[in-house]
Coordinates of C-alpha atoms and ligand atoms in Angstrom, one line a residue:
M79 CA -57.9 -17.0 23.9
K80 CA -57.6 -14.2 26.4
E81 CA -60.1 -11.3 26.2
S82 CA -57.8 -8.8 27.8
C83 CA -54.1 -8.3 28.4
E84 CA -51.7 -5.5 29.4
V85 CA -49.9 -5.2 26.1
A86 CA -51.0 -6.4 22.6
V87 CA -48.2 -6.6 20.0
V88 CA -49.4 -6.7 16.4
G89 CA -46.8 -8.4 14.1
S90 CA -44.3 -11.1 15.0
G91 CA -41.2 -10.2 13.1
F92 CA -38.1 -10.3 15.3
A93 CA -38.9 -6.8 16.6
G94 CA -42.5 -7.6 17.8
S95 CA -41.6 -11.0 19.2
L96 CA -38.5 -9.9 21.0
L97 CA -40.3 -6.9 22.6
A98 CA -43.2 -9.2 23.5
R99 CA -40.8 -11.6 25.2
V100 CA -38.9 -8.9 27.1
L101 CA -42.2 -7.4 28.3
A102 CA -43.3 -10.8 29.5
I103 CA -40.0 -11.2 31.4
I104 CA -40.5 -8.0 33.2
G105 CA -43.9 -9.1 34.3
Y106 CA -46.4 -7.9 31.7
D107 CA -49.2 -9.9 30.4
V108 CA -48.7 -9.9 26.6
V109 CA -50.6 -11.1 23.5
L110 CA -48.7 -11.3 20.2
L111 CA -50.9 -11.3 17.1
E112 CA -49.7 -12.3 13.7
R113 CA -51.7 -12.4 10.5
G114 CA -49.5 -15.1 8.9
T115 CA -47.6 -18.1 10.2
H116 CA -44.0 -19.0 11.0
P117 CA -41.7 -19.9 9.4
R118 CA -42.2 -17.3 6.7
F119 CA -40.0 -15.5 4.3
A120 CA -38.9 -12.0 5.3
I121 CA -36.6 -9.5 3.7
G122 CA -34.0 -7.4 5.7
E123 CA -31.2 -9.8 6.6
S124 CA -27.9 -8.1 7.1
S125 CA -27.1 -7.1 10.7
T126 CA -24.4 -4.7 11.9
P127 CA -22.3 -4.0 14.9
L128 CA -24.8 -1.6 16.4
A129 CA -27.6 -4.2 15.9
N130 CA -25.4 -6.8 17.7
L131 CA -24.6 -4.4 20.5
S132 CA -28.4 -3.9 21.1
L133 CA -28.9 -7.7 21.0
E134 CA -26.1 -8.1 23.5
R135 CA -27.5 -5.5 25.9
I136 CA -31.0 -7.0 25.6
G137 CA -29.4 -10.4 26.3
L138 CA -27.6 -9.2 29.3
R139 CA -30.3 -7.0 30.8
Y140 CA -33.1 -9.5 30.6
G141 CA -31.1 -12.8 30.9
L142 CA -31.7 -13.9 27.3
S143 CA -28.6 -15.9 26.4
D144 CA -29.9 -16.6 22.9
C145 CA -29.8 -12.9 22.1
Y146 CA -26.3 -12.7 23.4
D147 CA -25.2 -15.7 21.3
L148 CA -26.9 -14.5 18.1
A149 CA -24.9 -11.3 18.4
A150 CA -21.7 -12.8 17.1
H151 CA -21.2 -15.2 14.2
G152 CA -19.0 -17.6 16.2
R153 CA -21.3 -17.9 19.2
W154 CA -24.3 -18.3 16.8
L155 CA -22.6 -21.1 15.0
A156 CA -21.6 -22.9 18.2
R157 CA -25.0 -22.6 19.9
Y158 CA -27.6 -22.4 17.1
P159 CA -26.1 -24.2 14.1
N160 CA -29.7 -24.9 12.8
I161 CA -30.7 -21.2 12.6
R162 CA -29.3 -20.3 9.2
R163 CA -27.1 -17.3 8.9
G164 CA -24.3 -15.8 6.8
L165 CA -20.9 -14.5 7.8
K166 CA -20.7 -10.8 7.4
R167 CA -17.2 -9.3 8.0
G168 CA -18.0 -5.9 6.5
F169 CA -19.4 -3.8 3.7
T170 CA -18.1 -4.4 0.2
Y171 CA -18.8 -2.0 -2.7
Y172 CA -18.1 -2.3 -6.5
R173 CA -19.0 0.3 -9.1
H174 CA -20.1 -1.3 -12.4
H175 CA -20.6 0.5 -15.7
P176 CA -23.1 -0.6 -18.4
H177 CA -21.8 -3.2 -20.9
Q178 CA -18.3 -3.3 -19.4
P179 CA -16.8 -5.9 -17.2
F180 CA -15.8 -4.7 -13.8
A181 CA -12.4 -3.2 -14.3
D182 CA -9.7 -4.8 -12.1
E183 CA -7.3 -2.0 -11.8
G184 CA -5.6 -3.2 -8.7
L185 CA -5.7 -0.7 -5.9
A186 CA -7.2 1.9 -8.3
S187 CA -10.3 -0.3 -8.8
E188 CA -13.7 1.2 -8.1
R189 CA -13.9 -1.0 -5.0
L190 CA -14.4 -0.1 -1.3
L191 CA -14.2 -2.5 1.6
V192 CA -14.9 -1.5 5.2
A193 CA -14.4 -4.2 7.8
A194 CA -17.0 -4.2 10.6
S195 CA -15.2 -6.8 12.8
P196 CA -11.6 -8.0 13.2
N197 CA -12.3 -11.7 12.8
D198 CA -15.0 -14.3 12.0
A199 CA -15.7 -15.3 15.6
I200 CA -17.1 -12.0 16.7
S201 CA -18.4 -10.8 13.3
D202 CA -21.9 -9.9 12.3
S203 CA -24.2 -12.2 10.5
H204 CA -26.9 -12.1 7.8
W205 CA -30.1 -13.4 9.3
L206 CA -32.1 -16.0 7.4
R207 CA -35.2 -14.3 8.6
A208 CA -37.5 -17.3 8.2
D209 CA -35.4 -19.1 10.8
V210 CA -34.5 -16.2 13.1
D211 CA -38.0 -14.8 13.3
H212 CA -39.4 -18.2 14.0
H213 CA -36.9 -18.7 16.8
F214 CA -37.9 -15.4 18.4
V215 CA -41.6 -16.3 18.3
R216 CA -40.9 -19.7 19.9
E217 CA -38.8 -18.0 22.6
A218 CA -41.6 -15.5 23.2
I219 CA -44.1 -18.3 23.7
A220 CA -41.7 -20.1 26.1
K221 CA -41.7 -16.9 28.2
G222 CA -45.4 -16.9 28.5
V223 CA -46.5 -14.6 25.7
E224 CA -49.9 -15.7 24.2
Y225 CA -49.2 -16.0 20.5
R226 CA -52.1 -15.9 18.0
D227 CA -51.2 -16.5 14.4
R228 CA -53.6 -16.4 11.4
A229 CA -55.2 -13.5 13.3
N230 CA -57.2 -11.2 11.0
I231 CA -57.7 -8.0 13.0
T232 CA -60.5 -6.1 11.3
D233 CA -61.0 -3.2 13.7
A234 CA -59.0 -1.3 16.3
D235 CA -60.1 1.5 18.7
I236 CA -57.6 3.3 20.8
G237 CA -58.8 5.6 23.7
A238 CA -57.4 7.1 26.8
D239 CA -57.6 3.8 28.7
G240 CA -56.2 1.5 26.1
A241 CA -57.0 -0.4 22.9
R242 CA -59.8 -2.7 21.7
L243 CA -59.0 -5.1 18.8
I244 CA -61.7 -7.0 17.0
G245 CA -60.8 -9.8 14.6
T246 CA -61.2 -13.4 13.6
R247 CA -59.0 -16.4 13.8
D248 CA -59.9 -19.6 11.9
G249 CA -63.4 -18.3 11.5
T250 CA -63.9 -17.5 15.2
A251 CA -64.4 -13.9 16.2
F252 CA -62.4 -12.5 19.0
E253 CA -62.2 -9.2 20.9
L254 CA -59.1 -8.3 22.8
R255 CA -58.7 -5.3 25.2
A256 CA -55.2 -4.1 26.0
N257 CA -53.8 -1.3 28.1
F258 CA -51.2 -0.6 25.4
L259 CA -50.8 -1.5 21.8
I260 CA -47.5 -2.0 19.9
D261 CA -47.7 -1.9 16.2
A262 CA -44.9 -4.2 14.9
S263 CA -46.5 -4.9 11.6
G264 CA -43.7 -3.4 9.5
P265 CA -44.9 -2.2 6.0
G266 CA -48.1 -4.1 6.8
G267 CA -49.1 -0.7 8.2
F268 CA -51.7 -2.0 10.7
L269 CA -52.2 1.1 12.8
A270 CA -51.6 3.5 9.8
R271 CA -54.8 2.0 8.4
Q272 CA -56.8 1.6 11.6
L273 CA -56.0 5.2 12.8
A274 CA -55.9 6.7 9.3
I275 CA -52.5 8.2 10.0
P276 CA -51.5 10.3 7.0
S277 CA -48.3 9.4 5.1
G278 CA -45.3 11.6 5.7
L279 CA -43.4 10.4 2.7
E280 CA -43.2 13.8 1.1
R281 CA -40.7 15.0 3.7
T282 CA -38.2 12.3 2.5
H283 CA -35.9 12.2 -0.5
T284 CA -35.2 8.5 -1.2
R285 CA -37.3 6.6 -3.7
A286 CA -36.6 3.2 -5.1
A287 CA -38.2 0.1 -6.6
L288 CA -37.0 -3.4 -5.8
V289 CA -36.6 -6.6 -7.8
Y290 CA -35.4 -9.5 -5.7
S291 CA -35.3 -13.1 -4.7
H292 CA -33.1 -15.8 -3.0
F293 CA -30.8 -17.7 -5.2
D294 CA -28.7 -20.8 -5.3
G295 CA -25.4 -21.1 -7.3
V296 CA -24.3 -17.4 -7.2
R297 CA -20.6 -17.3 -7.9
L298 CA -18.1 -15.5 -5.6
M299 CA -16.8 -12.1 -6.8
M300 CA -13.4 -13.3 -5.5
D301 CA -13.5 -16.1 -8.1
L302 CA -14.5 -13.7 -10.9
L303 CA -11.8 -11.2 -9.9
P304 CA -8.9 -13.5 -8.9
E305 CA -6.2 -10.8 -9.4
M306 CA -7.9 -8.3 -7.1
P307 CA -5.5 -7.1 -4.3
E308 CA -6.4 -8.7 -1.0
G309 CA -8.7 -6.7 1.2
P310 CA -9.1 -6.6 4.9
Y311 CA -11.5 -9.6 4.7
P312 CA -12.6 -11.9 1.9
D313 CA -14.8 -9.6 -0.3
D314 CA -17.8 -12.0 -0.5
W315 CA -18.3 -12.6 3.2
A316 CA -19.9 -9.2 3.6
A317 CA -22.9 -7.2 2.6
V318 CA -21.9 -6.9 -1.1
H319 CA -23.1 -3.8 -2.9
H320 CA -22.9 -3.4 -6.7
L321 CA -23.4 0.2 -7.6
I322 CA -24.9 0.7 -11.1
D323 CA -26.2 3.6 -13.1
E324 CA -29.8 2.8 -12.2
G325 CA -29.3 2.3 -8.5
W326 CA -27.6 -0.6 -6.7
M327 CA -27.7 -4.3 -6.0
Y328 CA -27.3 -6.1 -2.6
S329 CA -26.0 -9.6 -2.5
L330 CA -25.9 -11.4 0.9
R331 CA -24.5 -14.9 1.0
F332 CA -25.6 -17.2 3.7
D333 CA -23.2 -19.9 5.0
D334 CA -25.1 -22.6 3.1
G335 CA -24.4 -20.8 -0.2
V336 CA -27.9 -19.4 -0.6
T337 CA -27.7 -15.7 -1.6
S338 CA -30.3 -13.0 -1.0
A339 CA -30.0 -10.5 -3.8
G340 CA -32.0 -7.6 -5.1
F341 CA -31.7 -4.5 -7.3
L342 CA -32.8 -1.1 -5.9
L343 CA -33.8 1.1 -8.8
T344 CA -34.3 4.8 -8.8
P345 CA -37.4 6.1 -10.6
Q346 CA -35.2 7.5 -13.4
G347 CA -33.1 4.3 -13.4
L348 CA -36.2 2.1 -13.8
A349 CA -37.6 4.4 -16.5
A350 CA -34.4 4.1 -18.5
L351 CA -34.6 0.4 -18.7
Q352 CA -36.6 -1.4 -21.4
S353 CA -38.3 -3.8 -18.9
S354 CA -40.7 -2.7 -16.3
G355 CA -41.7 -4.3 -13.1
A356 CA -44.6 -6.0 -14.8
D357 CA -42.3 -8.8 -15.7
P358 CA -39.8 -9.2 -12.9
N359 CA -37.9 -12.0 -14.7
A360 CA -37.3 -9.8 -17.8
L361 CA -36.2 -6.9 -15.6
W362 CA -33.8 -9.1 -13.7
R363 CA -32.4 -10.5 -17.0
E364 CA -32.0 -7.1 -18.5
L365 CA -30.0 -5.9 -15.5
L366 CA -27.7 -9.0 -15.6
D367 CA -27.2 -8.5 -19.3
R368 CA -26.4 -4.8 -18.9
Y369 CA -23.7 -5.4 -16.2
P370 CA -21.5 -8.3 -17.4
T371 CA -19.6 -9.1 -14.2
I372 CA -22.8 -9.2 -12.2
G373 CA -24.3 -11.3 -15.0
R374 CA -21.4 -13.8 -14.7
A375 CA -21.9 -14.0 -11.0
F376 CA -25.5 -14.9 -11.5
S377 CA -25.1 -16.9 -14.8
A378 CA -25.7 -20.3 -13.1
A379 CA -27.9 -19.0 -10.3
T380 CA -31.4 -20.3 -9.9
P381 CA -34.0 -18.4 -7.9
L382 CA -35.4 -20.4 -5.0
M383 CA -38.6 -18.5 -5.1
P384 CA -40.2 -16.3 -7.8
I385 CA -38.3 -13.1 -8.6
E386 CA -40.5 -10.4 -7.2
F387 CA -41.0 -6.7 -7.9
R388 CA -42.0 -3.9 -5.6
P389 CA -42.6 -0.5 -7.2
L390 CA -41.8 1.6 -4.1
I391 CA -40.1 0.3 -0.9
Q392 CA -40.1 3.6 1.0
H393 CA -42.8 4.5 3.5
R394 CA -43.1 7.1 6.2
L395 CA -46.0 8.1 8.5
T396 CA -46.7 11.4 10.3
R397 CA -47.1 9.7 13.7
A398 CA -45.1 7.0 15.5
A399 CA -46.7 6.9 18.9
G400 CA -49.6 8.1 21.1
E401 CA -50.8 7.9 24.6
R402 CA -51.6 4.2 24.5
W403 CA -49.7 3.0 21.5
A404 CA -46.4 3.0 19.8
M405 CA -45.0 1.8 16.5
M406 CA -41.8 -0.1 16.0
P407 CA -39.6 1.7 13.5
H408 CA -40.4 -0.5 10.5
A409 CA -44.1 0.1 10.9
Y410 CA -43.4 3.9 11.1
A411 CA -40.8 4.4 8.3
F412 CA -38.5 2.6 6.0
V413 CA -35.9 4.3 3.8
D414 CA -33.7 1.8 2.0
P415 CA -31.4 -1.2 2.7
L416 CA -28.3 0.9 1.8
F417 CA -26.2 0.8 5.0
S418 CA -28.3 -1.9 6.6
T419 CA -29.9 0.4 9.2
G420 CA -33.2 -1.5 9.7
I421 CA -32.4 -4.3 12.1
A422 CA -30.2 -2.0 14.3
W423 CA -32.9 0.6 14.5
G424 CA -35.6 -2.0 15.2
L425 CA -33.6 -3.5 18.1
R426 CA -32.8 -0.1 19.5
A427 CA -36.6 0.5 19.7
V428 CA -37.0 -2.8 21.5
E429 CA -34.6 -1.5 24.1
R430 CA -36.2 1.9 24.3
L431 CA -39.7 0.6 24.7
A432 CA -38.7 -2.1 27.1
L433 CA -37.0 0.5 29.3
A434 CA -40.1 2.7 29.0
F435 CA -42.3 -0.1 30.4
E436 CA -39.8 -0.8 33.1
A437 CA -40.0 2.9 34.1
A438 CA -43.9 2.8 34.2
A439 CA -45.4 3.9 37.4
P440 CA -46.4 0.8 39.5
G441 CA -50.1 1.5 39.5
R442 CA -50.3 2.7 35.9
R443 CA -48.3 -0.1 34.1
V444 CA -48.0 1.8 30.8
P445 CA -45.1 4.2 29.8
G446 CA -45.5 7.8 30.8
A447 CA -46.7 10.3 28.2
D448 CA -43.3 12.1 28.3
I449 CA -41.4 9.0 27.5
I450 CA -43.7 8.1 24.6
A451 CA -43.4 11.7 23.3
R452 CA -39.6 11.4 23.4
Y453 CA -39.8 8.1 21.6
E454 CA -41.8 9.6 18.8
T455 CA -39.6 12.6 18.5
A456 CA -36.5 10.3 18.3
L457 CA -38.0 8.1 15.6
S458 CA -38.9 11.1 13.5
A459 CA -35.5 12.7 13.7
E460 CA -33.8 9.3 13.1
A461 CA -36.0 8.5 10.0
D462 CA -35.0 12.0 8.6
Q463 CA -31.4 11.3 9.3
I464 CA -31.3 7.9 7.7
D465 CA -33.0 9.4 4.7
L466 CA -30.5 12.2 4.4
V467 CA -27.5 9.8 4.6
V468 CA -29.0 7.4 2.1
A469 CA -30.3 10.2 -0.3
G470 CA -26.8 11.6 -0.2
A471 CA -25.3 8.2 -1.1
Y472 CA -27.7 7.9 -4.1
E473 CA -26.6 11.3 -5.4
A474 CA -23.0 10.2 -4.8
M475 CA -23.4 7.1 -6.9
A476 CA -22.8 9.4 -9.9
H477 CA -19.1 8.9 -9.3
F478 CA -17.3 6.3 -7.2
D479 CA -15.1 8.9 -5.5
L480 CA -18.1 10.8 -4.3
F481 CA -19.8 7.6 -3.1
A482 CA -16.6 6.4 -1.2
A483 CA -16.5 9.8 0.5
Q484 CA -20.2 9.8 1.4
A485 CA -19.9 6.3 2.8
M486 CA -17.2 7.6 5.2
L487 CA -19.9 9.7 6.8
Y488 CA -21.9 6.6 7.6
F489 CA -18.9 4.6 8.8
A490 CA -17.4 7.3 10.9
T491 CA -20.8 7.8 12.6
V492 CA -21.5 4.2 13.4
S493 CA -17.9 3.3 14.4
F494 CA -17.9 6.2 16.9
A495 CA -21.3 5.1 18.2
E496 CA -20.1 1.5 18.5
A497 CA -17.0 2.4 20.4
S498 CA -18.9 4.8 22.7
Q499 CA -21.5 2.1 23.4
R500 CA -18.9 -0.6 24.1
L501 CA -17.3 1.7 26.6
A502 CA -20.6 2.8 28.2
P503 CA -21.3 1.2 31.6
D504 CA -25.1 1.0 31.4
D505 CA -28.2 0.7 29.1
S506 CA -28.8 4.5 28.9
V507 CA -27.1 4.4 25.5
A508 CA -30.3 3.0 24.1
G509 CA -31.8 6.5 24.5
K510 CA -29.0 8.1 22.4
G511 CA -29.8 9.2 18.9
F512 CA -29.3 6.8 16.1
L513 CA -27.0 7.6 13.2
G514 CA -25.6 10.8 14.8
V515 CA -28.9 12.3 15.7
G516 CA -28.3 14.7 18.6
D517 CA -24.5 14.6 18.0
S518 CA -23.2 18.2 18.1
V519 CA -20.5 17.3 15.5
L520 CA -22.2 14.9 13.2
G521 CA -25.9 15.7 13.6
G522 CA -26.0 18.3 10.8
V523 CA -23.5 16.8 8.4
P524 CA -25.9 14.5 6.4
R525 CA -28.1 17.5 5.4
E526 CA -25.2 19.6 4.4
S527 CA -23.6 16.7 2.6
L528 CA -26.7 16.1 0.5
A529 CA -26.8 19.8 -0.4
R530 CA -23.2 19.7 -1.5
L531 CA -23.6 16.6 -3.5
R532 CA -26.6 18.0 -5.3
A533 CA -24.6 21.1 -6.1
I534 CA -22.1 18.8 -7.8
T535 CA -24.5 16.3 -9.5
R536 CA -27.2 18.9 -10.2
S537 CA -29.6 16.0 -9.2
R538 CA -29.0 14.8 -12.8
G539 CA -26.2 12.3 -12.1
E540 CA -23.5 14.7 -13.2
I541 CA -20.1 13.7 -11.9
G542 CA -18.6 17.2 -11.4
S543 CA -14.9 18.0 -11.9
S544 CA -12.1 16.0 -10.2
E545 CA -11.4 19.2 -8.2
Q546 CA -15.1 19.3 -7.0
R547 CA -14.9 15.6 -6.1
R548 CA -11.6 16.0 -4.2
E549 CA -13.0 19.0 -2.4
F550 CA -16.1 17.1 -1.3
A551 CA -14.0 14.2 -0.1
G552 CA -11.8 16.7 1.9
W553 CA -14.9 18.3 3.4
I554 CA -16.3 14.9 4.5
A555 CA -12.9 14.0 6.0
A556 CA -12.8 17.3 7.9
S557 CA -16.4 17.0 9.0
V558 CA -16.0 13.6 10.5
A559 CA -12.5 14.1 11.9
P560 CA -13.6 14.8 15.5
R561 CA -15.4 11.4 15.5
N562 CA -13.1 9.5 13.3
I563 CA -11.7 6.9 15.6
A564 CA -11.4 4.2 12.9
G565 CA -8.8 5.8 10.5
L566 CA -11.5 6.4 7.9
A567 CA -11.4 8.8 5.0
D568 CA -7.7 8.3 4.5
P569 CA -6.6 8.3 0.9
K570 CA -3.5 6.2 1.8
R571 CA -5.9 3.3 2.6
R572 CA -6.9 3.0 -1.1
N573 CA -10.5 2.3 0.0
L574 CA -9.5 -0.8 2.0
Y575 CA -10.3 -0.3 5.7
P576 CA -9.5 -3.0 8.2
V577 CA -10.7 -2.7 11.9
D578 CA -7.7 -0.6 13.0
F579 CA -7.0 -0.8 16.7
D580 CA -3.9 1.4 16.3
A581 CA -6.1 4.2 14.9
L582 CA -8.5 3.6 17.8
I583 CA -5.7 4.0 20.4
E584 CA -4.3 7.1 18.6
G585 CA -7.8 8.5 18.7
H586 CA -8.2 8.0 22.4
A587 CA -8.8 11.7 23.0
L588 CA -11.9 11.7 20.6
L589 CA -13.5 9.2 23.0
G590 CA -12.5 11.4 26.0
M591 CA -9.9 8.8 27.3
T592 CA -6.2 8.7 27.9
R593 CA -4.0 6.4 25.9
D594 CA -3.7 4.0 28.9
Q595 CA -7.4 4.0 29.5
I596 CA -8.2 3.0 26.0
I597 CA -5.5 0.2 26.0
Y598 CA -7.1 -1.1 29.2
A599 CA -10.5 -1.0 27.5
L600 CA -9.4 -2.8 24.4
P601 CA -11.0 -6.2 25.2
A602 CA -14.4 -4.4 25.4
L603 CA -13.7 -2.5 22.2
R604 CA -12.6 -5.6 20.4
G605 CA -16.1 -7.0 21.2
M606 CA -14.9 -9.5 23.8
S607 CA -17.9 -10.8 25.7
P608 CA -18.3 -9.0 29.0
L609 CA -20.4 -11.7 30.8
P610 CA -20.0 -15.4 31.5
P611 CA -23.0 -17.5 30.7
S612 CA -23.6 -18.5 34.3
L613 CA -24.7 -15.0 35.1
Y614 CA -27.6 -15.2 32.6
A615 CA -29.8 -16.9 35.2
L616 CA -29.7 -13.7 37.4
P617 CA -32.6 -11.3 37.3
A618 CA -31.7 -8.2 35.4
S619 CA -31.7 -6.0 38.5
H620 CA -28.9 -8.2 40.0
L621 CA -26.6 -7.8 37.0
P622 CA -23.2 -6.4 38.0
P623 CA -22.1 -3.1 36.5
R624 CA -20.5 -3.8 33.2
A625 CA -17.0 -2.9 34.3
S626 CA -16.9 -5.7 36.8
R627 CA -18.0 -8.4 34.4
L628 CA -15.6 -11.1 33.2
P629 CA -14.5 -11.9 29.7
L630 CA -15.8 -15.0 28.0
P631 CA -13.5 -17.5 26.5
A632 CA -12.9 -16.9 22.7
S633 CA -15.7 -18.2 20.4
P634 CA -14.9 -21.0 18.0
R635 CA -14.1 -19.8 14.5
S636 CA -16.5 -20.2 11.7
P637 CA -15.7 -22.6 8.8
H638 CA -15.3 -19.7 6.3
P639 CA -12.1 -18.3 4.9
Ligands
FAD1388 C1 -35.3 -4.7 0.3 C2 -35.1 -4.5 1.8 C3 -33.9 -4.9 2.2 C4 -33.6 -4.8 3.6 N1 -32.3 -5.1 4.0 C5 -31.9 -4.9 5.3 C6 -30.7 -5.2 5.7 O1 -29.8 -5.8 5.0 N2 -30.3 -4.9 7.0 C7 -31.2 -4.4 7.8 O2 -30.8 -4.1 9.0 N3 -32.5 -4.1 7.5 C8 -32.9 -4.3 6.2 N4 -34.1 -4.0 5.8 C9 -35.1 -3.6 6.8 C10 -35.7 -4.7 7.5 O3 -36.4 -5.5 6.6 C11 -36.6 -4.3 8.7 O4 -35.9 -3.4 9.5 C12 -37.1 -5.4 9.5 O5 -37.7 -6.4 8.7 C13 -38.0 -5.0 10.6 O6 -38.5 -6.1 11.3 P1 -39.9 -6.0 12.0 O7 -40.0 -7.2 12.9 O8 -40.1 -4.7 12.6 O9 -41.0 -6.1 10.9 P2 -41.3 -7.2 9.8 O10 -40.2 -8.0 9.6 O11 -41.8 -6.4 8.6 O12 -42.5 -8.0 10.4 C14 -43.8 -7.6 10.5 C15 -44.7 -8.7 10.8 O13 -46.0 -8.2 11.0 C16 -47.0 -9.1 10.4 N5 -48.1 -8.2 10.1 C17 -48.3 -7.3 9.1 N6 -49.5 -6.8 9.1 C18 -50.2 -7.4 10.1 C19 -51.5 -7.3 10.6 N7 -52.4 -6.4 10.1 N8 -51.9 -8.1 11.6 C20 -51.0 -9.0 12.2 N9 -49.7 -9.1 11.7 C21 -49.3 -8.3 10.7 C22 -46.2 -9.6 9.2 O14 -46.8 -10.8 8.7 C23 -44.8 -9.8 9.7 O15 -44.7 -11.1 10.3 C24 -34.5 -4.2 4.5 C25 -35.7 -3.9 4.0 C26 -36.0 -4.0 2.7 C27 -37.4 -3.6 2.2

């Protein structure tokens, strides 16, 4: 075991392992410490186009072909069939009401589908985290990272010249000195405890409890609702969200049929139920009984591990970085799985910190204080923004029309970011604000949206009048219009949104392009791969500018409908 290194990373989720690997590739001496062992269960499985764009950029910049291949379902399946994943074509929402089956009212149903990709081959995936995180650890070790699992770090000191960690492994004491410390311990809260960093949770709005597991034998919603009009993709090959009075449920199907599912329950929602978290099985059963269509979907399902309960999933700290340390986003803050922001935000931080180390002065070998300060400011603003978008969505759950409108704020923001990033020629996009932070048009919309929603719901779940709801939807549509390149917030769509390249072409001016320019750029915008695999071997500094890279042949299709 080394007694010193340049960078110590605490926590070997995908974020810690990938950052450790990238730092090793750019020449740092890195030790990765993990209190558990791999493979291990982890929650947080549904990736998004922005997450995959980060993965692709990391893959291209640092010559990591696995990152590139894991960024599209077809490439993943072709190259890593043994790393389990699920096809995710988009975001599916249904609104359920207590003791009533989901009402199939054709196009008037309380159903919203937003496609995230035009076909299976380049679509996003749900990550079976046990497999994915294990893969990233193995790849980090292969690139020279010293990995220490079962590490129990009992003490940490951070000073002006670095960090000193004291701990034990298999009963043997160790001491490790590092010039810089990365906390990638997620909700484990390693540095929060060691540095006694106060909680900043009071500045956030979202609160939810969680009851969850992995299941076998969950039925497809498409089988339960056979008459439902066809959507832009098969409803179940998506992040499926069931909105209920007490909060919402996620249901993520992996390609092998295993489904990750959990109910997020607001404090009021949980209090209104008869069961409490003390008996997670009873709570689970009560929710299935209360919502008959969800109950039918899970009637023959068996949990693959005990159903678990967490009373509060949100956390937030008052610091995210200091002179010789930085936290990955999940160590600093977590809001809610609604809109699947976690993986994308974590990968963006991998990019940002890797670039910060690349920019370190040669003799100093640690990121400059100014960059670290910017990193901290960015995480703080982004955690606030995620919270505002999600808190607004929880308010909006009072009525499906409000929810569908609020969701457009998220989708307009991320689809604009995705297109802008696909068109951008370099990695500087990693520094851009997440979820509209810093965007002169969208930046302030989530805060105002939350205020408007609260005025309608009175924070008591009131649904307002149809006029108020129409007005809110109109306000959202107008607010996102200057960034709406995806044909969103259009009542004619009846809540079914495909990936719409015609809307993109028509919206060329919103991206600062002519019609011809955007047509020329369509392969990049469609997510066509910009780099042939043979170029992976090149050191990052020799990568050609993106515009001159060649398209890859199309990926094979997945076996799913
Ligand atoms: C209910 C729920 C659902 C979610 N769903 C989604 C989703 O669908 N999509 C999405 O994008 N995000 C989702 N997220 C967020 C997602 O889980 C996180 O963004 C992601 O797990 C962050 O990964 P990470 O590598 O930073 O941390 P983690 O995955 O939390 O890994 C932290 C690692 O650090 C280790 N560790 C902890 N403490 C110590 C210590 N003291 N010493 C050494 N090691 C330590 C742990 O054992 C673990 O291996 C969800 C989160 C929750 C709670």
